[in-house]
XYZ file of C-alpha atoms in Angstrom:
585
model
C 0.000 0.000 0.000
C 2.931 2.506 0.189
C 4.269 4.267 -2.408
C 8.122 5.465 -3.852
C 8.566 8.436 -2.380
C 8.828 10.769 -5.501
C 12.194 13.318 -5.790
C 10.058 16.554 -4.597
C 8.597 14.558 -1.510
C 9.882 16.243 1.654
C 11.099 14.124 4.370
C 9.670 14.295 7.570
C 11.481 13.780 11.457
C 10.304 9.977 11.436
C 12.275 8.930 8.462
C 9.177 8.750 6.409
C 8.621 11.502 3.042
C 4.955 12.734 2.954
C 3.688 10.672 0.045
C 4.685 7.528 2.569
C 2.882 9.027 5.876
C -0.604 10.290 3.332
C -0.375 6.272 2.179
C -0.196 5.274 5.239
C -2.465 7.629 7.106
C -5.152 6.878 4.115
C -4.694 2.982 5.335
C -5.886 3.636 8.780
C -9.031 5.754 7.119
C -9.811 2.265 5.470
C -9.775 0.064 8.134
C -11.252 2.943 10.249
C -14.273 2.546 8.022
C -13.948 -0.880 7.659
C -13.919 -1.468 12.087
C -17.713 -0.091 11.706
C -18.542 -2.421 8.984
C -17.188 -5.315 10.808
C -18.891 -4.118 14.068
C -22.112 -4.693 12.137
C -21.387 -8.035 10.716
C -23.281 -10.876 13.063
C -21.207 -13.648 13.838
C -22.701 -16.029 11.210
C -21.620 -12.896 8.456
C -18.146 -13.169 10.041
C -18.489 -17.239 9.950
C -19.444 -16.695 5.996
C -16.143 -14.145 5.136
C -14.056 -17.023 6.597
C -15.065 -19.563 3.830
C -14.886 -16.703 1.566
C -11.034 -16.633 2.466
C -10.357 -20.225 2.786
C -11.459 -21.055 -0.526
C -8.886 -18.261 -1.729
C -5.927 -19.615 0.600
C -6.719 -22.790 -1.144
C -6.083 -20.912 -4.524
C -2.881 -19.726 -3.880
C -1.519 -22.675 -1.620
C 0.808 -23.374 -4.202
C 2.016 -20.244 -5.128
C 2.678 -19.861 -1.494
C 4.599 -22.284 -0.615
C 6.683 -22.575 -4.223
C 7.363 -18.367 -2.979
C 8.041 -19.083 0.298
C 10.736 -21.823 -0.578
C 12.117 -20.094 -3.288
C 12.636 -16.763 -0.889
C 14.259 -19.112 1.835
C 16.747 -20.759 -1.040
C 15.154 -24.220 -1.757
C 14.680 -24.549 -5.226
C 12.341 -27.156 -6.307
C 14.087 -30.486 -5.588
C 15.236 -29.637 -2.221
C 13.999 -32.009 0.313
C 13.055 -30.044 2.718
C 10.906 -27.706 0.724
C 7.885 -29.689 2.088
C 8.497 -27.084 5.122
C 6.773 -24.311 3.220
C 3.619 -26.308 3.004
C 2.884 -26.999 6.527
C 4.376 -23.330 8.099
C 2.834 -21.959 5.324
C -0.931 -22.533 3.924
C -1.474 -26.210 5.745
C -1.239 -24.070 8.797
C -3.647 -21.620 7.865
C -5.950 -23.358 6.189
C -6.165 -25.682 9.344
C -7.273 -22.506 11.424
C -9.374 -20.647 9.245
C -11.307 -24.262 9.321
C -10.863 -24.165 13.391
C -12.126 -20.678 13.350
C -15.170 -21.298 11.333
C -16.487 -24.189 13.218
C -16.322 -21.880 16.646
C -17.922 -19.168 14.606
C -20.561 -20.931 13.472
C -21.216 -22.785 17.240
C -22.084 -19.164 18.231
C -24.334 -17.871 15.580
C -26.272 -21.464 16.421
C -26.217 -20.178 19.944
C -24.125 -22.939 21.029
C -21.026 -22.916 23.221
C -17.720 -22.897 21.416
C -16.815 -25.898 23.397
C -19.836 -27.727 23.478
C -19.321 -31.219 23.420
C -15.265 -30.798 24.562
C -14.239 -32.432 27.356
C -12.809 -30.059 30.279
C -11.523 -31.765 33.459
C -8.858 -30.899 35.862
C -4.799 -31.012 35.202
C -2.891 -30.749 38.105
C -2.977 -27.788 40.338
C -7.130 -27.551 40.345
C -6.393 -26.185 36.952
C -9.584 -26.093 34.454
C -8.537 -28.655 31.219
C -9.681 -28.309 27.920
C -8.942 -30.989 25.549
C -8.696 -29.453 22.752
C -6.841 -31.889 19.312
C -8.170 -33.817 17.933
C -11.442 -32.971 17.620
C -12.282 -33.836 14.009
C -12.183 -37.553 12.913
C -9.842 -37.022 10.219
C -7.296 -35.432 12.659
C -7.945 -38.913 14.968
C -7.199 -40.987 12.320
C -4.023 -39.078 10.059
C -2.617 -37.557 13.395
C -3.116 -40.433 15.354
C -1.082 -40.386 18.741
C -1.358 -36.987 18.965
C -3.477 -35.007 21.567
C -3.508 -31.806 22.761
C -5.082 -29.682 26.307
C -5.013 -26.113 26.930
C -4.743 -25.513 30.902
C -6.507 -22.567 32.340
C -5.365 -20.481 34.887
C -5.501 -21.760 38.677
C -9.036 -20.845 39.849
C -10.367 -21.165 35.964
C -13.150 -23.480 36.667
C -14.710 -26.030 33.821
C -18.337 -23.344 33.980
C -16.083 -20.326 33.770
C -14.120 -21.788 31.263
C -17.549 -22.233 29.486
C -18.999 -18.951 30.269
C -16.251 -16.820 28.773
C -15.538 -19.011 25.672
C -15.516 -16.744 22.366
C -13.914 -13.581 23.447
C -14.962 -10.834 21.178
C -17.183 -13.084 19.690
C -19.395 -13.298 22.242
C -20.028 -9.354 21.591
C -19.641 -8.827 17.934
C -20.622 -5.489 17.931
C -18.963 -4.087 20.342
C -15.685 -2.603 18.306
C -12.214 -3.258 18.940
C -10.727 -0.107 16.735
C -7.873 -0.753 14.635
C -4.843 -2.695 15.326
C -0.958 -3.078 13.865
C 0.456 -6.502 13.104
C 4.270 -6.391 13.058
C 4.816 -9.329 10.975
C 7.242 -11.904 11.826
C 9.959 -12.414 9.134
C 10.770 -16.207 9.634
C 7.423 -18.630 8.942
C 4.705 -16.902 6.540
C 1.625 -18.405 8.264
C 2.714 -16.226 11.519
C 1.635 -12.477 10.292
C -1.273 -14.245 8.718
C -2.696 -16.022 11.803
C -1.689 -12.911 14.015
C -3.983 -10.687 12.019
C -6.939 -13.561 12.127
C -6.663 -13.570 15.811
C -6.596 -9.463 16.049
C -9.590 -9.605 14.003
C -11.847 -12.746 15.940
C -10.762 -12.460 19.482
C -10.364 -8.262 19.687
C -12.766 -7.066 16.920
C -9.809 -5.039 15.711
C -9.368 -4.665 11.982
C -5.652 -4.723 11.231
C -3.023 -2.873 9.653
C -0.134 -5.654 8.935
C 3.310 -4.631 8.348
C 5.237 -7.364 6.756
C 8.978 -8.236 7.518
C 10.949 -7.330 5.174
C 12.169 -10.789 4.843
C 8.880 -11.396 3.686
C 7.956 -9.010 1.090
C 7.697 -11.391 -2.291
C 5.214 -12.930 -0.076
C 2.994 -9.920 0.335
C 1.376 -10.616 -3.342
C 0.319 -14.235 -1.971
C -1.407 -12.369 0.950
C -3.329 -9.755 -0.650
C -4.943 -12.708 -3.593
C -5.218 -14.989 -0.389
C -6.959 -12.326 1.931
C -8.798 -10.221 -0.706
C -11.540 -11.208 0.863
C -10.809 -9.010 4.260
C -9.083 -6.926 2.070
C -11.660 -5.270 0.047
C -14.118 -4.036 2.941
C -11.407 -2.298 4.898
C -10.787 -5.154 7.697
C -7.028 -5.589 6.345
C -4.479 -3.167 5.069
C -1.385 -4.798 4.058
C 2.142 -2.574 3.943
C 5.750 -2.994 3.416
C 8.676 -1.165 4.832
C 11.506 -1.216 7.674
C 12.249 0.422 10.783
C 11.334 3.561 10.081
C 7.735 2.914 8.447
C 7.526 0.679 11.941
C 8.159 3.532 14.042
C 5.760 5.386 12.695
C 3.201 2.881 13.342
C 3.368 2.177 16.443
C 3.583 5.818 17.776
C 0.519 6.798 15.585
C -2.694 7.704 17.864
C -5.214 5.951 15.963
C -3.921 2.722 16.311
C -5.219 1.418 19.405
C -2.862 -1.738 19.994
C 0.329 -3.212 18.807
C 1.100 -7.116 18.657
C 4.433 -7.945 17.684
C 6.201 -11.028 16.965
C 10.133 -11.046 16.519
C 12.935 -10.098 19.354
C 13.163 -9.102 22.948
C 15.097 -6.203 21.850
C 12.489 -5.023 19.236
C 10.356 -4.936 21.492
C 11.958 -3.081 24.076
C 12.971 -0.698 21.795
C 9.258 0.062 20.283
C 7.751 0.011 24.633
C 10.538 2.236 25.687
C 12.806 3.833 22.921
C 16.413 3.089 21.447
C 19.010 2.164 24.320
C 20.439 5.659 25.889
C 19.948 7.667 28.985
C 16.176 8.786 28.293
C 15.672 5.343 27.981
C 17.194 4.098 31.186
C 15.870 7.014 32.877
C 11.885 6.315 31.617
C 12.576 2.360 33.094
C 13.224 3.549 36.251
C 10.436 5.627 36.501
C 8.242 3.101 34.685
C 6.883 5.568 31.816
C 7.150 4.057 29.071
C 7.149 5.467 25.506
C 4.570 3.184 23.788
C 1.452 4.750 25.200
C -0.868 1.969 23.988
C -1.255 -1.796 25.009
C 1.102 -4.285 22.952
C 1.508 -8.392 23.170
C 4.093 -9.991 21.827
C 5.621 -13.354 21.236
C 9.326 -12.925 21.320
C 11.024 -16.788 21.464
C 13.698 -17.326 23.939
C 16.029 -20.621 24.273
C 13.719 -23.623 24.348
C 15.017 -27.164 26.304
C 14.877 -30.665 24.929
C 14.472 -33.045 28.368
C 15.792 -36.575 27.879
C 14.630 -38.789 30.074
C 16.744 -41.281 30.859
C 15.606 -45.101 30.172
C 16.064 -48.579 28.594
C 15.654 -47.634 24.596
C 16.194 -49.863 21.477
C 18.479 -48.603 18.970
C 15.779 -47.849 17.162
C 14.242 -45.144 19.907
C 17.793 -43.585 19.952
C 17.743 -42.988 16.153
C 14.304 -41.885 15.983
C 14.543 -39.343 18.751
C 18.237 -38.224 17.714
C 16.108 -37.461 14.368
C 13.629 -35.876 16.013
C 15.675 -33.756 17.996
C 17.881 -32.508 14.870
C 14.736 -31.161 13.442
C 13.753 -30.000 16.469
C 16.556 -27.581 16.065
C 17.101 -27.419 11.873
C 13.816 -27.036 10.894
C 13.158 -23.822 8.926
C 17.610 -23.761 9.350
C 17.430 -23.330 13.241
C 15.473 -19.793 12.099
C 12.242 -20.546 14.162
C 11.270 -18.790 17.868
C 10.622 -22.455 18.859
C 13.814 -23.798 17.416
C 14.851 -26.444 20.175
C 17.996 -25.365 21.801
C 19.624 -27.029 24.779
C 19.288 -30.729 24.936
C 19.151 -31.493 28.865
C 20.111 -35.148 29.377
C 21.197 -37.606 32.235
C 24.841 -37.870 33.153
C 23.924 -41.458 34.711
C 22.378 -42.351 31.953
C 23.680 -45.757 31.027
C 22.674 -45.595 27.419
C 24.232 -41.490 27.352
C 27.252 -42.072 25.323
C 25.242 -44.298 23.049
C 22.545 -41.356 22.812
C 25.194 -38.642 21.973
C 26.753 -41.013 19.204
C 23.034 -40.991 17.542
C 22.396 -37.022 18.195
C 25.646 -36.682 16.137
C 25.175 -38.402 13.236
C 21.419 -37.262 12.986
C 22.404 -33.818 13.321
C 25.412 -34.038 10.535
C 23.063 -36.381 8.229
C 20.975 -33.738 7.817
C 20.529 -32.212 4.433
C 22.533 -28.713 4.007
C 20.379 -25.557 3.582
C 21.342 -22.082 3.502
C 21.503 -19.961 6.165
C 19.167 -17.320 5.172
C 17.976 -15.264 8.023
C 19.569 -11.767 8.290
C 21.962 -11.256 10.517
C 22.367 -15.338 11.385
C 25.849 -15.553 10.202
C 26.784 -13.118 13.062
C 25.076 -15.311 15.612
C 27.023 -18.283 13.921
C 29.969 -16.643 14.629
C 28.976 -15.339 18.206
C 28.282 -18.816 18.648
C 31.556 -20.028 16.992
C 33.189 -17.759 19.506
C 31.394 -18.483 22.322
C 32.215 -22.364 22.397
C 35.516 -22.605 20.050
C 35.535 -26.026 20.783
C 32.161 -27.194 19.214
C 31.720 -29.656 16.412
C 30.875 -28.411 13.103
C 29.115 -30.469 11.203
C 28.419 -28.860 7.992
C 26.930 -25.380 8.424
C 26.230 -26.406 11.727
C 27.116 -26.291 15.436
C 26.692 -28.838 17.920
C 28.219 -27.674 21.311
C 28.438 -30.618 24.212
C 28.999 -28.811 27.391
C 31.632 -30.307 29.476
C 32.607 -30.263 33.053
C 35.008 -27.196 32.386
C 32.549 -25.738 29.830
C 30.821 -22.753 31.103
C 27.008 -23.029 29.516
C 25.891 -19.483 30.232
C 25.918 -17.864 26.755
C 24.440 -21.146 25.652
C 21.641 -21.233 27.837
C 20.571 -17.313 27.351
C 21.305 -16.084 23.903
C 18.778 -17.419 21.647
C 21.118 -17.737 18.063
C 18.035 -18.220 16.061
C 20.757 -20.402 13.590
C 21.559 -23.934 13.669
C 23.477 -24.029 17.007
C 22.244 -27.359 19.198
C 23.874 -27.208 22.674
C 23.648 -30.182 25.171
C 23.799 -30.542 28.786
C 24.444 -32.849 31.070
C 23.044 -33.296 35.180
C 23.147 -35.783 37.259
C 20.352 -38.747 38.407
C 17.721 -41.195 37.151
C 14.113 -41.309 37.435
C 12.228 -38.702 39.263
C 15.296 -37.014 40.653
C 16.393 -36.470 37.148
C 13.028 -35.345 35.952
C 12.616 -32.738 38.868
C 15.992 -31.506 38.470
C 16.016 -31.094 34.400
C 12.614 -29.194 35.301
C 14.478 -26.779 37.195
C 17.573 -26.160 35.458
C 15.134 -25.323 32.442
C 12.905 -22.830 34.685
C 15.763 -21.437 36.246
C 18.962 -21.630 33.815
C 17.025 -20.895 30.313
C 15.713 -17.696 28.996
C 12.425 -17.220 27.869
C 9.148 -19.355 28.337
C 7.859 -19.896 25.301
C 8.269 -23.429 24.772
C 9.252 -26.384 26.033
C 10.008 -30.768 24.850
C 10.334 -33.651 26.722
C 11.087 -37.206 25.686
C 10.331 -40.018 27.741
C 9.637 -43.684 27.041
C 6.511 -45.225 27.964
C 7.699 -47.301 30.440
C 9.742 -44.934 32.751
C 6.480 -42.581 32.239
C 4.505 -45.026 33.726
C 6.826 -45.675 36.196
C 7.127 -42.433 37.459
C 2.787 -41.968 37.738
C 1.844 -39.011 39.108
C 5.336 -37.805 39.824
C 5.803 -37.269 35.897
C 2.211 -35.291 36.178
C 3.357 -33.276 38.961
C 6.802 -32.500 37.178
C 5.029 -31.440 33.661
C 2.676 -28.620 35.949
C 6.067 -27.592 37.072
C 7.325 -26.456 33.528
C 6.774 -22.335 33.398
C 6.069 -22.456 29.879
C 3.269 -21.337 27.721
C 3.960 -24.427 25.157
C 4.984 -28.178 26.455
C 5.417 -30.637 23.628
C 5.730 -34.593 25.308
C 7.224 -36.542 22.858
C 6.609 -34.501 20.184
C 7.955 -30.964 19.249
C 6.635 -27.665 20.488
C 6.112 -26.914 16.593
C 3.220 -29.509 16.517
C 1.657 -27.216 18.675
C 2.062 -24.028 16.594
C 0.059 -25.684 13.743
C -2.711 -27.296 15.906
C -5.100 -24.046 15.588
C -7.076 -25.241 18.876
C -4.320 -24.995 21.086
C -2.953 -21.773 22.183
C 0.415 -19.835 21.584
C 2.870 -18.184 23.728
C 4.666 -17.365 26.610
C 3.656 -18.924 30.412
C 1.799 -15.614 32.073
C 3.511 -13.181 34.197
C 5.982 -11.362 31.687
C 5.619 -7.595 32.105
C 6.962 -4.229 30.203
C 9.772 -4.276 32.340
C 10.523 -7.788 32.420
C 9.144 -8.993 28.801
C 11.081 -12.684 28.538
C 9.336 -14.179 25.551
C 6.211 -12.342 25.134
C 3.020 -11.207 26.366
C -0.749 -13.068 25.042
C -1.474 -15.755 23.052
C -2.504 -16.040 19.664
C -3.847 -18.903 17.683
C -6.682 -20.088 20.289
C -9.538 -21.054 17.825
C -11.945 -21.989 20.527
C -11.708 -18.420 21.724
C -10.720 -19.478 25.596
C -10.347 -17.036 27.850
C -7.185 -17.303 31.083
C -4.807 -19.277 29.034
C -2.566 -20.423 30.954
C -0.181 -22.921 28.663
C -1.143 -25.584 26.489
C 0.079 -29.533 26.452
C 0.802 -31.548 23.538
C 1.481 -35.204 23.810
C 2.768 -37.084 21.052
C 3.880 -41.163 20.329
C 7.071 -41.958 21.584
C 7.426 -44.887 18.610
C 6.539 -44.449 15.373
C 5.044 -46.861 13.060
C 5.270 -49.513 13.002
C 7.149 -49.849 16.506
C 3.960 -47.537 17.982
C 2.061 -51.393 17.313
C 1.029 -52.752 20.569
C 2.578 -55.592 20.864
C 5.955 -53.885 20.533
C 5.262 -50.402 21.531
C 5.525 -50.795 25.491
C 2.172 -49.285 26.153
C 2.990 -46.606 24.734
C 0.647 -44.315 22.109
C -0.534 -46.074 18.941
C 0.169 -43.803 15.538
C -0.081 -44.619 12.189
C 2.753 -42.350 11.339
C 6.118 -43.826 10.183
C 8.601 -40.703 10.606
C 6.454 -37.446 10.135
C 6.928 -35.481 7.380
C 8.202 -32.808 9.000
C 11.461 -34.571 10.518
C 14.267 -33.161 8.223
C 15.359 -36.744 7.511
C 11.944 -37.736 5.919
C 13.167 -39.302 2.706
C 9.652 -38.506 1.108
C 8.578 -35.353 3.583
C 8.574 -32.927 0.598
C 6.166 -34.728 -0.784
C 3.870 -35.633 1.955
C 3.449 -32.530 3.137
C 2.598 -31.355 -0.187
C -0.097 -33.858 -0.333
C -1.384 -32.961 2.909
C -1.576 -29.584 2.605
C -3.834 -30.382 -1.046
C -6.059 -32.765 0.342
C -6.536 -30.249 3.850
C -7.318 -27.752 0.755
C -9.653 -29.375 -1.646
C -10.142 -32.909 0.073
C -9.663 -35.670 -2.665
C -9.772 -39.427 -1.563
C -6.963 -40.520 -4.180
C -4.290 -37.828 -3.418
C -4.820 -38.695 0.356
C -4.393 -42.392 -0.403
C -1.405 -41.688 -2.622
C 0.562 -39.539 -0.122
C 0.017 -41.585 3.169
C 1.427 -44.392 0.743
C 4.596 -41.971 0.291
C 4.473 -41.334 4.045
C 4.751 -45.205 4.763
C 8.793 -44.252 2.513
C 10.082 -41.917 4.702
């Protein structure tokens, strides 16, 4: 929406010329117009627009994702260009459908979570189990389940009562919002806008990373439909156009997601002695509300127990792509690997995480900026492995694990730690070391076979409530989580102006709950066909061979192609042909 500034433009104090501010001023008229239209749109209207914009996604899924790879270096025979797929449109598509099904609940009079069972996780907590709660999610994500805990003192009829959020009073406006879009996955400034939109009433002015800008043609086919009647106004630019968002009066709230120091320089100004001195006294610049999701430096827990070779390879797998998904450039990137000294299968374990990590296929680095964190990282830990154009730093006994456990190198850096005990002592203590040594709460994995789980009863129950994060992923990956639109997004409450950590809010949230407090995803600890009963060790039966998304899926490119088609236009025949792929990888 903005335009060249022309040679006889004259420039203004914020960086900006005045054809740029009139563009931009003249996009906040829109959506100012287009807040009152939306206020008068019932729910079922709203419900209507959605379908309106899915069947457009569905359009452009392709050109998405084929943009989004391209822009991120995989040209079309890479095999991990099945990533743009599911960060991409799968995602999306998979909440606008989530979306519409709470919508329409509401205009039926019905309760967004009628029918959804809500008990109590430990703590009192209120429990909502939210994935799967479509049969074809049962049956292709089998193994997979997913709660969203509550507050303490959220009970199951308040939970209930205040289900739908500004849906519950469509007409009541939320004014007009700013997106800051994240620059990494292109489903985030997407799904940060829906959420503005459904769970504020705000229509939204969306500023696009720059990192993302050969995407922004994608968007405005894909969301023409939210587009045209003033409830999105898409723009380009950098700092500077930025700036002059967020300090502009008639934008009533700010969500951002990217970096601690972004934020802290948009809440309270660029570092200097005005700045320090408006900290102290708590005034801060940004005289509006703002929520943010910011990342931080997310733990892998290892559990120690008896696994076949086969677990070790399969979880050293998962825990590479834990960390090289997306090239390490993800807020949720896994991080430090927290594992038992005692362990008596440890050595064996690290011998696995090293040849999964090294095995897995080359990509460029392509976030701004990431070769400097390489190299901070390079020069933090001059002794760590590097595999590739990777790092793999193994802390030892004269290491000091400080920079490693609070700088967040958004690169492929995997650092792994080692503390002492078995069993519950181990568990307690890796929960602790991750609350207390790690920054940020964003997100959090733990692996544990199904044995020493059971073993451990409510002990293992008791230790998971003890995790301060907003996202817990149990045998699974904290990304799972991200593109299950019924389950929430964010940092664990209690992050402040002063004190931001990884963010303040959630997002995603398609049931429209109200107290989030984190939410818990569970996942198979074997994959097919090991997950079989009769060999799995009680643990969770999936039909999944390796997912798609590990990065050593032989045929993930493909399979999450196919998904992402047959989540778009359904299709018996493609879905038979790609789960027969999946049973390759």
């Amino acid at each position: 929406m903005t335009s060249t500034a022309t040679t006889t433009a004259t420039s203004t104090p914020s960086g900006l010329d005045d054809d740029q501010r009139a563009n931009l001023d003249a996009a906040i008229d829109d959506l100012d117009a287009g807040a009152r239209t939306w206020s008068a749109l019932s729910v079922g209207q709203r419900a209507t627009l959605l379908r309106a914009v899915r069947t457009a996604v569905a359009a452009t899924a392709e050109e998405w994702a084929h943009t989004a790879a391209a822009s991120k270096g995989l040209n079309g025979s890479h095999p991990l260009r099945g990533e743009e797929w599911l960060a991409g449109p799968y995602s999306v598509l998979g909440a606008l459908d989530a979306y519409v099904e709470t919508l329409y609940r509401l205009a039926d009079g019905r309760n967004p979570l009628e029918g959804i069972r809500i008990d109590r996780a430990p703590g009192g907590r209120a429990r909502v189990h939210a994935f799967p709660l479509t049969g074809l999610d049962k049956a292709l994500l089998s193994g997979f389940t997913g709660e969203v805990w509550l507050e303490p003192g959220t009970t199951p009829r308040i939970a209930r009562a205040t289900a739908g959020l500004g849906q519950r009073t469509p007409a009541e406006s939320g004014g007009v919002g700013l997106v800051l879009g994240a620059g990494n996955v292109t489903s985030i400034p997407v799904l940060d806008v829906l959420y503005e939109l459904l769970a504020h009433n705000r229509t939204v002015l969306l500023k696009v990373n720059p990192t993302q800008d050969a995407l922004v043609a994608v968007y405005e086919h894909a969301f023409a439909a939210l587009i045209e009647p003033g409830f999105l106004r898409i723009v380009r630019g950098g700092g500077d156009v930025g700036a002059y968002l967020t300090g502009h009066q008639r934008l009533v709230h700010v969500h951002i997601t990217g970096s601690a120091a972004t934020f802290d320089a948009i809440t309270w100004g660029a570092p200097g002695s005005a700045t320090t001195r408006r900290r102290r006294e708590n005034r801060p610049q940004l005289l509006k509300p703002i929520t943010a999701e910011l990342g931080g430096v997310s733990p892998i827990i290892v559990v120690p127990g008896e696994w076949t070779q086969a677990d070790l390879t399969f979880q050293a797998e998962h825990i590479a792509t834990m960390r090289l998904q997306n090239c390490g450039h993800n807020c949720i990137a896994g991080q430090v690997v927290i594992m038992s000294s005692d362990w008596a299968q440890a050595d064996d374990f690290r011998a696995a995480l090293r040849r999964a990590y090294a095995k897995a296929p080359e990509r460029p680095i392509w976030y701004p900026h990431s070769d400097d964190r390489m190299q901070q990282a390079n020069d933090d830990y001059p002794d760590a492995l590097v595999l590739g154009d990777r790092l793999l730093v193994e802390i030892g006994e004269e290491d000091d694990p400080t920079a490693l456990q609070n700088t967040e190198y958004f690169a492929p850096v995997l650092g792994v730690v080692a503390i002492p005990g078995t069993g519950q002592q181990f568990l307690d203590a890796a929960v602790a070391h991750a609350n207390d040594k790690l920054q940020g709460t964003l997100g959090a994995n733990l692996l544990i076979d199904p044995a020493t789980q059971k073993s451990l009863g409510t002990g293992f129950e008791r230790a998971v409530a003890e995790l301060r994060y907003g996202s817990i992923a149990i045998n699974a990956w904290t990304a799972f989580g991200f593109i299950t639109p019924t389950l929430t997004w964010g940092a664990f409450p209690g992050n402040t102006l002063q004190d931001v950590g990884s963010g303040i809010g959630v997002v995603h949230n398609a049931l429209l709950l109200d107290r989030v407090e984190r939410s818990v995803l569970h996942g198979p600890f074997r994959p097919f066909p090991w997950s079989l009963p009769v060999v799995s060790g009680g643990g969770r039966f999936t039909i999944l061979p390796k997912p798609p998304w590990f990065v050593s899926a032989r045929t993930g490119a493909v399979v999450s192609e196919g998904l992402t088609r047959f989540r778009a236009n359904g299709g018996a025949v493609g879905l038979v042909k790609t789960l027969l792929q999946a049973l390759r990888a």
